[in-house]
Short mmCIF file of C-alpha atoms and ligand atoms in Angstrom, two decimals:
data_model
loop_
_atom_site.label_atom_id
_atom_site.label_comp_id
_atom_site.label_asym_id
_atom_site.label_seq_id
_atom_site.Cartn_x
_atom_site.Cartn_y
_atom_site.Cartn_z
CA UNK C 1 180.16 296.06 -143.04
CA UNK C 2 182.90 297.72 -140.55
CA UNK C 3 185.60 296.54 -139.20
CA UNK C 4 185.95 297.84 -135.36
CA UNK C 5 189.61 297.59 -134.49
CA UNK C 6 190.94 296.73 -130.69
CA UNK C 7 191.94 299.77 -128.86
CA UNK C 8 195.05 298.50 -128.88
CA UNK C 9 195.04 297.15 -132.25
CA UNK C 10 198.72 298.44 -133.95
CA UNK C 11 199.14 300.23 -137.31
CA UNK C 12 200.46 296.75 -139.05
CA UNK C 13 197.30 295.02 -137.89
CA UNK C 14 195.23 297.89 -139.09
CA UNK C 15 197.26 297.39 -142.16
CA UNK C 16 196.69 294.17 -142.19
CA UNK C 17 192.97 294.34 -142.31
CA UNK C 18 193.05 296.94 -144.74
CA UNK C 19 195.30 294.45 -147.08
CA UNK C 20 193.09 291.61 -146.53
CA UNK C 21 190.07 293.86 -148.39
CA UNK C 22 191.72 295.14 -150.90
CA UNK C 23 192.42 291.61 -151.98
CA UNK C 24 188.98 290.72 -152.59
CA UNK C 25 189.01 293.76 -154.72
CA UNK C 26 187.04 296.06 -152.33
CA UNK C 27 188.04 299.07 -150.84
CA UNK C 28 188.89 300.00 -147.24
CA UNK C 29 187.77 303.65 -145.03
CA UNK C 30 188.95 304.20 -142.55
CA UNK C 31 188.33 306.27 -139.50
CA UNK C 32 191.00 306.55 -136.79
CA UNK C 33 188.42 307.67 -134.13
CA UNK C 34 189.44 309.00 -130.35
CA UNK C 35 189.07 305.84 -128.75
CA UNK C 36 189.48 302.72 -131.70
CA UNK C 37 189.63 302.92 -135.86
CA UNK C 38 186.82 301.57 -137.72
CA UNK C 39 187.42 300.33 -141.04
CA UNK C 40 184.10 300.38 -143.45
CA UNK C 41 184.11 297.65 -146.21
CA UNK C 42 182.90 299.24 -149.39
CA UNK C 43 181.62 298.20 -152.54
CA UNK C 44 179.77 295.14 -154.05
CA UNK C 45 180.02 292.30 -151.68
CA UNK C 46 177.55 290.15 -152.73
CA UNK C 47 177.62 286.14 -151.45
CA UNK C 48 180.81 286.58 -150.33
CA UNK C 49 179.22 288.59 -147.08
CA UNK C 50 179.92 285.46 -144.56
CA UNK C 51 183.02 284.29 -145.43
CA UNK C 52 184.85 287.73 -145.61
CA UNK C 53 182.74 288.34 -142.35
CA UNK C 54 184.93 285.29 -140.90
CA UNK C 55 188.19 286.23 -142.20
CA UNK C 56 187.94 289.57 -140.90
CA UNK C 57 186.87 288.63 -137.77
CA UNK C 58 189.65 286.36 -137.20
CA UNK C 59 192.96 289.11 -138.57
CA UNK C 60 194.47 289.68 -135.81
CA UNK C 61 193.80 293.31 -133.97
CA UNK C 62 190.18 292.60 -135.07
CA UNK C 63 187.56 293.10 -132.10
CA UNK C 64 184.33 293.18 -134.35
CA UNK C 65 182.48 292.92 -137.48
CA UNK C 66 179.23 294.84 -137.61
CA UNK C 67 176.92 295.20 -140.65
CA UNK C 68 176.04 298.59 -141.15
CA UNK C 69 171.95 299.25 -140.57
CA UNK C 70 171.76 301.96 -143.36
CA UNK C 71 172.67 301.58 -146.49
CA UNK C 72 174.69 304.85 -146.10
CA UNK C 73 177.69 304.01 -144.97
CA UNK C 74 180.84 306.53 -145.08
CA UNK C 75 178.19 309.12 -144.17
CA UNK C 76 176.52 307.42 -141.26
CA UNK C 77 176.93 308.08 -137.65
CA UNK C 78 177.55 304.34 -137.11
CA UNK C 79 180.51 304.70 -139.20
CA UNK C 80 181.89 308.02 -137.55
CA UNK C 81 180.07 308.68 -134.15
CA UNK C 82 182.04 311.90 -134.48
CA UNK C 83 180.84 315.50 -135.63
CA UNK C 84 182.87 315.82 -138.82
CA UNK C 85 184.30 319.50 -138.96
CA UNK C 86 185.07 321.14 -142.37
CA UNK C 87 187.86 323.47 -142.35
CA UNK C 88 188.38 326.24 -144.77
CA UNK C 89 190.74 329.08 -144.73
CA UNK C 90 190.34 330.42 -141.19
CA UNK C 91 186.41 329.00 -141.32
CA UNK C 92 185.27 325.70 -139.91
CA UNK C 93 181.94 324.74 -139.94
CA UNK C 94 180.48 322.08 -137.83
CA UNK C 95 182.63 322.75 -134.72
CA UNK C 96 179.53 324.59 -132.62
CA UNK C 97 179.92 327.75 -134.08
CA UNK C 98 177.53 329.17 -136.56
CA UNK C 99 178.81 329.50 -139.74
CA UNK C 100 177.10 332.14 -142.00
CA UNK C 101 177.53 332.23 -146.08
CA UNK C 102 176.39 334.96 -147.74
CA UNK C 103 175.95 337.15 -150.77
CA UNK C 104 174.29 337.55 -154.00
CA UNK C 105 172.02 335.00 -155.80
CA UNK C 106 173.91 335.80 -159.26
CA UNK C 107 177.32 337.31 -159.75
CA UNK C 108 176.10 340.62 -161.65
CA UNK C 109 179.26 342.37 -161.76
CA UNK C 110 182.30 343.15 -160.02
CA UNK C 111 181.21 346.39 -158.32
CA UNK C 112 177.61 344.54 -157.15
CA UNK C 113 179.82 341.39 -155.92
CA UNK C 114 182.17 343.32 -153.92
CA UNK C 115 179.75 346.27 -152.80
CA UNK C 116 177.99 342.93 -151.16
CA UNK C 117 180.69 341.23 -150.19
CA UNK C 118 182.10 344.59 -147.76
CA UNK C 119 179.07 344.48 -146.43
CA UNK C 120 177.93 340.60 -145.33
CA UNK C 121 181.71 340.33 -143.90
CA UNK C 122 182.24 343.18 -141.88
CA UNK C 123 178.27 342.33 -140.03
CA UNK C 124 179.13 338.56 -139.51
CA UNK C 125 178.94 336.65 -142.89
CA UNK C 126 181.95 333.87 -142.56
CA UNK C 127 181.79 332.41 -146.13
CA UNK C 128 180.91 334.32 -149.74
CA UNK C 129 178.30 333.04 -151.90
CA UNK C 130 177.57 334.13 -155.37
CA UNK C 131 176.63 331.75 -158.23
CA UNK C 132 178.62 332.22 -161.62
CA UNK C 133 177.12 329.15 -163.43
CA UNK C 134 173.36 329.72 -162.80
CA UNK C 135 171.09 326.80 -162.93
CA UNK C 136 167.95 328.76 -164.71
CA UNK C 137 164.38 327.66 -165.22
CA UNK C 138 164.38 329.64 -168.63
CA UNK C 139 167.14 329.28 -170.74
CA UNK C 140 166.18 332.92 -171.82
CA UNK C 141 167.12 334.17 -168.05
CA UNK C 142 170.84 335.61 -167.06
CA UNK C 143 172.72 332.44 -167.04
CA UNK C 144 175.29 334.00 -165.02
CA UNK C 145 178.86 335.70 -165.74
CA UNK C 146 180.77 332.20 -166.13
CA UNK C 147 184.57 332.07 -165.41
CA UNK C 148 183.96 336.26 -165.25
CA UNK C 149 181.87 335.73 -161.84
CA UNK C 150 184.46 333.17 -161.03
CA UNK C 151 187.40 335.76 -160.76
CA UNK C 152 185.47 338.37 -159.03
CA UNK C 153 184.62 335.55 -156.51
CA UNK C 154 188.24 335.02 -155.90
CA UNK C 155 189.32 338.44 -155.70
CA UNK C 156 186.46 338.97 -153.24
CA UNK C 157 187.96 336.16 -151.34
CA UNK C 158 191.30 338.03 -151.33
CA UNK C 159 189.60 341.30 -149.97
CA UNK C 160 187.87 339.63 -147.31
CA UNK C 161 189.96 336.51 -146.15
CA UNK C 162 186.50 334.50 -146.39
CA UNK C 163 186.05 331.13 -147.97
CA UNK C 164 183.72 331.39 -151.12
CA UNK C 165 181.03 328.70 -152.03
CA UNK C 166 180.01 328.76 -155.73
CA UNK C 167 177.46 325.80 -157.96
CA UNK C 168 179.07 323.87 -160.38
CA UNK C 169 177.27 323.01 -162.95
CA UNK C 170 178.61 319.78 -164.64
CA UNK C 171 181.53 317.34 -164.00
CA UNK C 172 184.01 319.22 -167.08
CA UNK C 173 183.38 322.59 -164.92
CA UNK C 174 184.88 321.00 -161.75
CA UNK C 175 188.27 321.53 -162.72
CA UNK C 176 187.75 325.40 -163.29
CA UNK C 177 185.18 326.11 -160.03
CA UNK C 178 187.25 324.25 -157.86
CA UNK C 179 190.91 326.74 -158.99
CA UNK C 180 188.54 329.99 -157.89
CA UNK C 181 186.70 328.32 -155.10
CA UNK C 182 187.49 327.16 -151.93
CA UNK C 183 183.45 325.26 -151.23
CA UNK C 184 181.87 323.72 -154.51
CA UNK C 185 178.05 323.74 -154.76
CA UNK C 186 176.17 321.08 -155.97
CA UNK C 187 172.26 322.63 -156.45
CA UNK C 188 168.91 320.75 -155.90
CA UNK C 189 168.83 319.91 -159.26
CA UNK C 190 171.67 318.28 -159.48
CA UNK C 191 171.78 316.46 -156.19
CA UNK C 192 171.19 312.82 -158.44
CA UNK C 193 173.64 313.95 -161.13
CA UNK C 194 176.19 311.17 -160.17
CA UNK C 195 178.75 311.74 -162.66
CA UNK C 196 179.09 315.09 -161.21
CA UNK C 197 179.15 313.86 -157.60
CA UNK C 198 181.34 311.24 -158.37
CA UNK C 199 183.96 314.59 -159.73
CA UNK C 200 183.35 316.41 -157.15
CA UNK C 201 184.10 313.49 -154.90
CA UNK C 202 187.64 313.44 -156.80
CA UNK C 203 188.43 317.32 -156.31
CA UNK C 204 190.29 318.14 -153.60
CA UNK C 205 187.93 320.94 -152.25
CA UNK C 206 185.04 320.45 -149.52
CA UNK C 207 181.40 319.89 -151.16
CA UNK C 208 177.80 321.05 -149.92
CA UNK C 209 174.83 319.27 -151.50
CA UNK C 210 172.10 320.91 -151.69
CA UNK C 211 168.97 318.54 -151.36
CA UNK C 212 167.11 317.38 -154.24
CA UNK C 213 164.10 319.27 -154.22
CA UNK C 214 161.64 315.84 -154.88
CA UNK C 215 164.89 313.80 -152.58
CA UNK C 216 163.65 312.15 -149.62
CA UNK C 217 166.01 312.25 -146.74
CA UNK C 218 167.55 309.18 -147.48
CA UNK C 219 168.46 309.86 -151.24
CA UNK C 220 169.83 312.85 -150.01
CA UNK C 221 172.50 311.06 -148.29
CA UNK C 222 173.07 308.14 -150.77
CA UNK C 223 173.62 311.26 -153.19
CA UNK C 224 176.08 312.53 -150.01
CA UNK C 225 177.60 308.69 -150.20
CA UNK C 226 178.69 309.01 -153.92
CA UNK C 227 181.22 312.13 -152.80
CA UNK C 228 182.03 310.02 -150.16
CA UNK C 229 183.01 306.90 -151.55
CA UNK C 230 184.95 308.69 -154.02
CA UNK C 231 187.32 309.60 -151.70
CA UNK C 232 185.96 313.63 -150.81
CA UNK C 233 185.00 313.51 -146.49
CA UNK C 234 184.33 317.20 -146.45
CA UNK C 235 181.10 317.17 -147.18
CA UNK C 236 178.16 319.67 -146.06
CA UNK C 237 174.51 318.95 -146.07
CA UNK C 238 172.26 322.16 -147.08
CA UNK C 239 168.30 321.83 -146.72
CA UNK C 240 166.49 324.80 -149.14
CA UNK C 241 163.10 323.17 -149.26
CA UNK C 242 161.24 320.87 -150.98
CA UNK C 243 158.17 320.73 -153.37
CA UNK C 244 154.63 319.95 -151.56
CA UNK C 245 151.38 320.45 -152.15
CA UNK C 246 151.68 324.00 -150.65
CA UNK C 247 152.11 326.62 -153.58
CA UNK C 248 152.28 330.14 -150.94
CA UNK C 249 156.00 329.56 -150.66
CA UNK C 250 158.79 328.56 -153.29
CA UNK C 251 158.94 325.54 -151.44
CA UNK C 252 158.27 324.32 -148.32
CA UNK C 253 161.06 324.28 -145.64
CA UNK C 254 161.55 320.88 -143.64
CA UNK C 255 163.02 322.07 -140.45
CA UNK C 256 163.01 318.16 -139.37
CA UNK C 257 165.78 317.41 -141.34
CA UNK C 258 168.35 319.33 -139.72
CA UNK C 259 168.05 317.13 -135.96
CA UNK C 260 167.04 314.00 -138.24
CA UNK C 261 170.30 314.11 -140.46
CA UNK C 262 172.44 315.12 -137.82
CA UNK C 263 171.14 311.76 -135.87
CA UNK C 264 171.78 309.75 -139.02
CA UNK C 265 175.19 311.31 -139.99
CA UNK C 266 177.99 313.02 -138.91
CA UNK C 267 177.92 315.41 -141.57
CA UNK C 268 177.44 319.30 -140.70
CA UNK C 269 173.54 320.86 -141.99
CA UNK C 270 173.69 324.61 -143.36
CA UNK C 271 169.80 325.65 -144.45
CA UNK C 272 168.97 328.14 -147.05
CA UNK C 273 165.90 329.70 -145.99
CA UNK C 274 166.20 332.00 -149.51
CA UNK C 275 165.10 328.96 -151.89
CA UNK C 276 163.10 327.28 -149.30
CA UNK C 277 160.46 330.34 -149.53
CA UNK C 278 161.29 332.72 -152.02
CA UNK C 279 159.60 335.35 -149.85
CA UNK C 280 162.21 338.44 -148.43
CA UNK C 281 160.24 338.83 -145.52
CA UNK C 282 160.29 335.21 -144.43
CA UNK C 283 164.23 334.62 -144.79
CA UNK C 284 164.38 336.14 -141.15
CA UNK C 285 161.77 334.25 -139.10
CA UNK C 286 163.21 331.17 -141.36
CA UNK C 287 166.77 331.49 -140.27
CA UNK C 288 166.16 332.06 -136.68
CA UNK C 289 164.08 328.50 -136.63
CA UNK C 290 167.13 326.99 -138.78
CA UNK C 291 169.21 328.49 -135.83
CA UNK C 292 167.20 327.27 -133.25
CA UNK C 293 166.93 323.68 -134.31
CA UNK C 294 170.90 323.13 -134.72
CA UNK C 295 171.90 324.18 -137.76
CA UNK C 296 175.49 324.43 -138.06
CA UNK C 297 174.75 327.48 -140.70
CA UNK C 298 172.78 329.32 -142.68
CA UNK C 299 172.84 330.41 -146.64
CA UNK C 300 171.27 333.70 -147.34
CA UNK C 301 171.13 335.42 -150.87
CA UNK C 302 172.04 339.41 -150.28
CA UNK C 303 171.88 341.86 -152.68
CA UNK C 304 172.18 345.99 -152.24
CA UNK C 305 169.32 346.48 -154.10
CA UNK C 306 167.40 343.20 -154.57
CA UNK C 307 164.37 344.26 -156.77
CA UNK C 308 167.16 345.01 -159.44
CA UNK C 309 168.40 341.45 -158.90
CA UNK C 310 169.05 339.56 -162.21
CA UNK C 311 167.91 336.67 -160.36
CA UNK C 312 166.13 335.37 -157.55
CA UNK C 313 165.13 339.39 -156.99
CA UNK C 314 161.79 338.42 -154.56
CA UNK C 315 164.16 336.49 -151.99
CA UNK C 316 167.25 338.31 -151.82
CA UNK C 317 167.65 340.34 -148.49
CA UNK C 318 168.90 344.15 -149.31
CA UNK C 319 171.52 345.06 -146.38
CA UNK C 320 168.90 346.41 -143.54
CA UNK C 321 167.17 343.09 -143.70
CA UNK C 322 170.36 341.23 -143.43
CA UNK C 323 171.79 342.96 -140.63
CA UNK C 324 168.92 342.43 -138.72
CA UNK C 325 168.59 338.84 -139.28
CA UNK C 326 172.21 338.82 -138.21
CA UNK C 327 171.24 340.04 -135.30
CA UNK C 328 168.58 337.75 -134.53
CA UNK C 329 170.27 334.59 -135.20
CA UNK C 330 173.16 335.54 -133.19
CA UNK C 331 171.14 335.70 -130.44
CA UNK C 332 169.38 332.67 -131.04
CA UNK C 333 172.81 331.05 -131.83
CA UNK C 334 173.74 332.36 -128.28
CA UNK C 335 171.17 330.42 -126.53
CA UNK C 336 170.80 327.09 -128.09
CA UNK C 337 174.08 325.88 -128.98
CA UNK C 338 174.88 324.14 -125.69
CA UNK C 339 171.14 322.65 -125.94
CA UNK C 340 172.26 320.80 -128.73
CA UNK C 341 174.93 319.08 -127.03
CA UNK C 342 172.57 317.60 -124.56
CA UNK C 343 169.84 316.99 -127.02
CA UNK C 344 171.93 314.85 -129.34
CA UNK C 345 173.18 312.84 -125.93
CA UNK C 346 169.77 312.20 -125.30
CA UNK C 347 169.20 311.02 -129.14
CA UNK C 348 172.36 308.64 -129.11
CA UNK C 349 171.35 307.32 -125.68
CA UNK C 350 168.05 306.30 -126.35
CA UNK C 351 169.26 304.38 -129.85
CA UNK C 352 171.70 302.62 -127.34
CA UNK C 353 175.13 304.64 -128.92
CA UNK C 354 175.96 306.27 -126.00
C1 PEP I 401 171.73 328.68 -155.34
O1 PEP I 401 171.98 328.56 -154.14
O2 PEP I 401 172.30 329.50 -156.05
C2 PEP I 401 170.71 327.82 -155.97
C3 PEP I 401 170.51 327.82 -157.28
O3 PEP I 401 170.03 327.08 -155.08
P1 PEP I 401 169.18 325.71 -155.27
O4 PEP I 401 170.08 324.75 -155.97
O5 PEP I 401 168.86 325.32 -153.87
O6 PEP I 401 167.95 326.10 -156.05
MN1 MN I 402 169.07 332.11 -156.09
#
């Protein structure tokens, strides 16, 4: 349930509230929004639900208790109306501007990492990608360079000034990805790996999830929920496809999501149109729908010469194709971003928010 605190409610009755939960051995979130703080009630509550309801809604500097519709809470536009922004290093994503990570599938070596790295930054990349611990169908493929691609990563972060976003792998790698990155990645396949949400909803460092390639929308954001109740807000949403039916693609690319999970959550939505189809050619007309139906970013795998990739060699843009898409997007960017503002006024209205 939430707590929705007077507009004039003071910090001691805020306090107060929060007190009164922790008691009954629950814990308290709170958001301070612009006009009143909400406090969400987490954890089991069980037959205690009417009661506590009561008590809360008698503390003083109480004006409501809601319950919450979804069982999403922390995540949940009910709970924080509010675009979240993420800030990192002189980056912030969700704030209307269009955030752009790019770079290699795999870490190769220095001189490939950095060779990509001048290039996506100086045409419009914001963030460096480049995976170090590779998630790998075979365990006979390049597994990736390990703490090796993790220093590279860095130092291209020191040559360029942008973020980097790298996978980890397991909860015990946590520790080490999150001292050379400043975005950890959590892949499809490890978007129900709750001990390693739960860790990197303990690290200090802003998280994207990646969505479970067999995760319906909702699972996506219960998986989102686990960083969240473990204390980590900076959270980003990435869509890269899911499995269907159709085999022509790596997987199939559910533009819906990005408008749906923006109306469900206040969380920003980067899409990787790479993984969603695998195909080089595709990764432009891709991003410029991603674009177009409010993503706050994109994730595109770059590589100076792709078909000598390591990994991922079919889907990796060479430095031609990525300027161009740079081109396109910006344009696109250009166009839509104040039709988003008005579109999700329209959404809120007509569910009675607004
Ligand atoms: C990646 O981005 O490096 C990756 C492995 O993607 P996904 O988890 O979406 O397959
Ligand atoms: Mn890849």
């Amino acid at each position: 349930m939430f707590v929705v605190m007077r507009a004039e409610a003071t910090e001691a009755e805020v306090n107060g509230v929060k007190g009164l939960i922790l008691a009954e051995g629950l814990t308290p979130f709170e958001n301070a929004g612009a006009a009143r703080t909400v406090i969400a009630v987490v954890g089991e509550i069980g037959r205690r639900r009417e009661q506590l309801r009561s008590r809360l809604e008698a503390t003083p500097g109480v004006a409501a208790v809601t319950a919450i519709s979804k069982p999403y809470k922390l995540v949940s536009r009910e709970f924080h109306p509010e675009n979240s922004v993420i800030r990192v290093l002189d980056t912030a994503v969700g704030d209307g501007s269009l955030t752009v990570m790019a770079g290699p599938c795999s870490v190769e070596s220095r001189d490939q990492l950095m060779e990509t790295v001048d290039f996506v930054t100086t045409h419009g990349a914001n963030v460096i990608r480049g995976g170090a611990f590779k998630p790998r169908t075979s365990p006979y493929s390049f597994q990736g360079l390990g703490v090796e691609g993790l220093r590279y990563l860095a130092e291209a972060r020191e040559r360029t000034g942008c973020p980097v976003i790298t996978e980890v792998m397991e909860p015990n790698q946590v520790d080490i990805v999150a001292e050379y990155a400043d975005i950890l990645q959590i892949g499809t396949r490890n978007m129900q790996n709750f001990s390693l949400l739960l860790a990197c909803g303990r690290a200090g460092r802003p998280v994207m999830l990646k969505r479970g390639f067999g995760a319906t929308i909702e699972e996506w954001l219960m998986a989102a929920e686990y960083i969240a109740s473990a204390g980590n807000s900076q959270i980003m949403l990435c869509e890269r496809g899911i499995r269907t039916f159709e085999t022509s693609t790596r997987n199939t690319l559910d533009l819906t999501a990005v408008p749906l999970v923006h109306h469900l959550t206040h969380l920003p939505v980067i899409v990787d149109p790479s993984h969603a189809t695998g195909k080089r050619w595709l990764v432009k007309p891709l991003a410029i729908g991603s674009v177009a139906v409010g993503a706050d970013g994109i994730m595109v795998e770059v590589h100076p010469r792709p078909d000598e990739a390591l990994s991922d060699a079919e889907q990796q843009l060479d430095f031609d194709g990525f300027e161009s898409m740079m081109h396109a997007i910006t344009g696109v960017h250009a166009h839509v971003r104040d039709l988003h503002g008005d579109l999700n006024a329209a959404a809120a209205a007509e569910d009675g928010r607004a």
